[in-house]
Coordinates of C-alpha atoms in Angstrom, one line a residue:
A1 CA 0.0 0.0 0.0
I2 CA 2.8 2.4 0.8
T3 CA 4.6 1.7 -2.5
F4 CA 1.4 2.3 -4.5
S5 CA 0.7 5.5 -2.5
T6 CA 4.2 6.6 -3.4
I7 CA 3.6 5.9 -7.1
I8 CA 0.5 8.1 -6.9
L9 CA 2.3 10.8 -5.0
S10 CA 5.0 10.8 -7.7
N11 CA 2.5 12.2 -10.2
K12 CA 2.5 15.3 -8.1
H13 CA 6.1 15.4 -6.8
G14 CA 8.1 13.9 -9.7
P15 CA 10.7 11.2 -10.4
P16 CA 12.6 11.3 -7.0
V17 CA 9.5 10.2 -5.1
A18 CA 8.7 7.6 -7.8
F19 CA 12.2 6.2 -7.5
L20 CA 11.8 5.8 -3.7
G21 CA 8.5 4.0 -4.3
L22 CA 10.2 1.7 -6.9
I23 CA 13.1 0.8 -4.5
G24 CA 10.6 0.2 -1.7
G25 CA 8.3 -1.8 -3.8
F26 CA 11.0 -4.2 -5.0
A27 CA 12.6 -4.4 -1.6
T28 CA 9.4 -5.2 0.2
P29 CA 9.5 -9.0 -0.5
I30 CA 13.0 -9.1 1.1
L31 CA 12.0 -7.0 4.1
I32 CA 8.9 -9.1 4.7
G33 CA 10.6 -12.5 4.2
S34 CA 9.0 -15.9 4.7
N35 CA 9.9 -19.4 5.7
N36 CA 7.8 -20.8 2.9
P37 CA 8.0 -18.3 0.0
S38 CA 5.3 -18.5 -2.6
T39 CA 6.4 -18.1 -6.2
L40 CA 2.9 -17.3 -7.3
M41 CA 2.4 -14.5 -4.7
L42 CA 5.8 -13.0 -5.3
F43 CA 5.6 -12.8 -9.0
A44 CA 1.9 -11.7 -8.9
Y45 CA 3.0 -8.8 -6.6
L46 CA 6.0 -8.0 -8.9
L47 CA 3.7 -8.0 -12.0
I48 CA 1.2 -5.7 -10.4
L49 CA 4.0 -3.4 -9.3
N50 CA 5.4 -3.4 -12.8
L51 CA 2.0 -2.7 -14.4
S52 CA 1.5 0.2 -12.0
L53 CA 4.9 1.5 -12.8
M54 CA 4.4 1.2 -16.6
H55 CA 1.1 3.1 -16.3
M56 CA 2.8 5.9 -14.4
V57 CA 5.7 6.0 -16.8
R58 CA 3.4 6.2 -19.9
R59 CA 1.4 8.9 -18.2
N60 CA 4.4 11.0 -17.3
G61 CA 6.7 10.1 -20.2
W62 CA 9.5 8.8 -17.9
W63 CA 10.5 6.0 -20.2
L64 CA 14.1 5.5 -19.0
F65 CA 12.8 5.4 -15.4
S66 CA 10.9 2.2 -16.3
L67 CA 14.2 0.4 -17.1
F68 CA 14.9 0.3 -13.4
G69 CA 11.6 -1.5 -12.8
M70 CA 12.4 -4.0 -15.6
L71 CA 15.9 -4.5 -14.2
F72 CA 14.6 -5.2 -10.7
A73 CA 12.0 -7.6 -12.0
F74 CA 14.7 -9.5 -14.0
L75 CA 16.9 -9.5 -10.9
W76 CA 14.1 -11.1 -8.9
V77 CA 13.7 -13.9 -11.6
S78 CA 17.4 -14.4 -11.6
F79 CA 17.6 -14.6 -7.8
W80 CA 14.7 -17.1 -7.8
L81 CA 16.4 -19.3 -10.4
L82 CA 19.6 -19.3 -8.5
F83 CA 18.4 -19.8 -4.9
S84 CA 14.8 -20.9 -4.8
Y85 CA 14.2 -22.8 -8.0
N86 CA 11.7 -25.6 -8.1
S87 CA 10.7 -27.1 -11.4
D88 CA 7.1 -27.2 -10.4
E89 CA 7.2 -23.3 -10.5
N90 CA 8.2 -23.0 -14.1
F91 CA 4.7 -22.1 -15.2
V92 CA 4.6 -19.1 -12.9
L93 CA 8.1 -17.9 -14.0
I94 CA 7.2 -18.3 -17.7
L95 CA 3.8 -16.6 -17.3
F96 CA 5.5 -13.7 -15.4
L97 CA 8.1 -13.2 -18.1
L98 CA 5.5 -13.3 -20.9
A99 CA 3.2 -10.9 -19.0
L100 CA 6.1 -8.5 -18.3
S101 CA 7.3 -8.5 -21.9
G102 CA 3.7 -8.2 -23.3
S103 CA 2.8 -5.4 -20.9
T104 CA 6.0 -3.5 -21.8
Y105 CA 4.9 -3.8 -25.5
F106 CA 1.4 -2.7 -24.7
F107 CA 2.3 0.3 -22.6
S108 CA 5.1 1.6 -24.8
K109 CA 4.0 0.7 -28.3
E110 CA 2.7 4.1 -29.4
Q111 CA 5.7 6.0 -28.0
F112 CA 8.1 3.3 -29.4
I113 CA 6.7 3.6 -32.9
K114 CA 6.5 7.4 -32.8
D115 CA 10.2 7.6 -31.7
Y116 CA 11.2 5.1 -34.4
R117 CA 9.5 7.1 -37.1
Q118 CA 11.4 10.2 -36.0
G119 CA 14.6 8.3 -36.2
N120 CA 15.1 8.2 -32.5
F121 CA 16.3 4.6 -32.1
F122 CA 17.6 4.9 -28.6
S123 CA 14.8 6.7 -26.9
G124 CA 13.6 5.5 -23.5
A125 CA 10.7 3.6 -25.0
S126 CA 12.9 1.9 -27.6
V127 CA 15.5 0.8 -25.1
L128 CA 12.7 -0.4 -22.8
N129 CA 11.2 -2.5 -25.5
Y130 CA 14.4 -4.1 -26.6
F131 CA 15.6 -4.6 -23.0
G132 CA 12.3 -6.0 -22.0
F133 CA 12.1 -8.5 -24.8
G134 CA 15.7 -9.4 -24.7
G135 CA 15.8 -9.9 -20.9
A136 CA 12.6 -12.0 -21.1
V137 CA 14.0 -14.2 -23.8
I138 CA 17.3 -14.7 -21.9
L139 CA 15.6 -15.5 -18.6
F140 CA 13.1 -17.7 -20.5
A141 CA 16.1 -19.7 -21.9
S142 CA 17.5 -19.9 -18.4
V143 CA 14.3 -21.5 -17.1
I144 CA 14.4 -24.0 -20.0
C145 CA 18.0 -24.9 -19.3
K146 CA 17.3 -25.2 -15.5
S147 CA 14.3 -27.5 -16.3
S148 CA 16.5 -29.8 -18.4
F149 CA 14.7 -28.8 -21.6
S150 CA 11.3 -30.2 -20.7
L151 CA 8.6 -30.3 -23.3
F152 CA 6.3 -27.6 -21.8
E153 CA 9.1 -25.0 -21.4
M154 CA 10.3 -25.7 -25.0
L155 CA 6.8 -25.2 -26.3
M156 CA 6.5 -21.9 -24.4
F157 CA 9.8 -20.7 -25.9
F158 CA 8.5 -21.7 -29.3
L159 CA 5.4 -19.6 -28.8
L160 CA 7.6 -16.7 -27.7
S161 CA 9.7 -17.1 -30.8
V162 CA 6.6 -17.2 -33.0
A163 CA 5.4 -14.0 -31.3
S164 CA 8.7 -12.4 -32.2
V165 CA 8.2 -13.4 -35.9
V166 CA 4.6 -12.0 -35.8
L167 CA 5.9 -8.7 -34.3
A168 CA 8.4 -8.5 -37.1
F169 CA 5.7 -9.3 -39.7
I170 CA 3.4 -6.6 -38.3
N171 CA 6.0 -3.9 -38.3
H172 CA 9.2 -5.0 -40.0
R173 CA 11.0 -1.7 -39.7
V174 CA 10.6 -1.5 -36.0
Y175 CA 10.9 -5.2 -34.9
R176 CA 13.1 -6.7 -37.6
F177 CA 15.9 -7.6 -35.1
V178 CA 13.6 -9.4 -32.6
P179 CA 13.3 -12.8 -34.4
W180 CA 17.1 -12.8 -34.9
F181 CA 17.7 -12.3 -31.2
A182 CA 15.3 -15.2 -30.4
L183 CA 17.1 -17.4 -32.9
F184 CA 20.5 -16.4 -31.4
V185 CA 19.4 -17.4 -27.9
S186 CA 17.9 -20.6 -29.2
L187 CA 21.2 -21.5 -30.9
F188 CA 23.1 -20.6 -27.8
M189 CA 21.0 -23.1 -25.8
L190 CA 22.0 -25.9 -28.1

């Protein structure tokens, strides 16, 4: 509640307050702690936090600010894979990565395409899109490797790869590198 209040207050007081809310929001699971951590609860909380952050970022135009949220979300997935991994939780991790990547596309699509048309290839929205998709693909591949290449995870990665081709088909100029990146990660896993 405090973190979400901080995000609301940031609309009035600017990025420094939003940054404090962001740090507090991503630190909350560590500060609360649990003897029996729930993957579903943690990543549902992180997804809601990121969705709120993306809404605030789109509303205020603070695109580079959202990179911190994406970075912290990816760090949580990495931490979970390294220290709390259980193969029964793959579905939650995969769903979180897909939702995070998809919501990044949804919230930043208009600004991303607008910047691209103006020749601004390294705007905040552009970097956010590439970082969001790239990080999700790399962490997705990490989940697959950690699960010993089980069928379900491979099918999910296939769907993500198909989605990257569809994005490139819909708007080739903007997303032409996305399928190549997914292919590179796939070859690296072999």
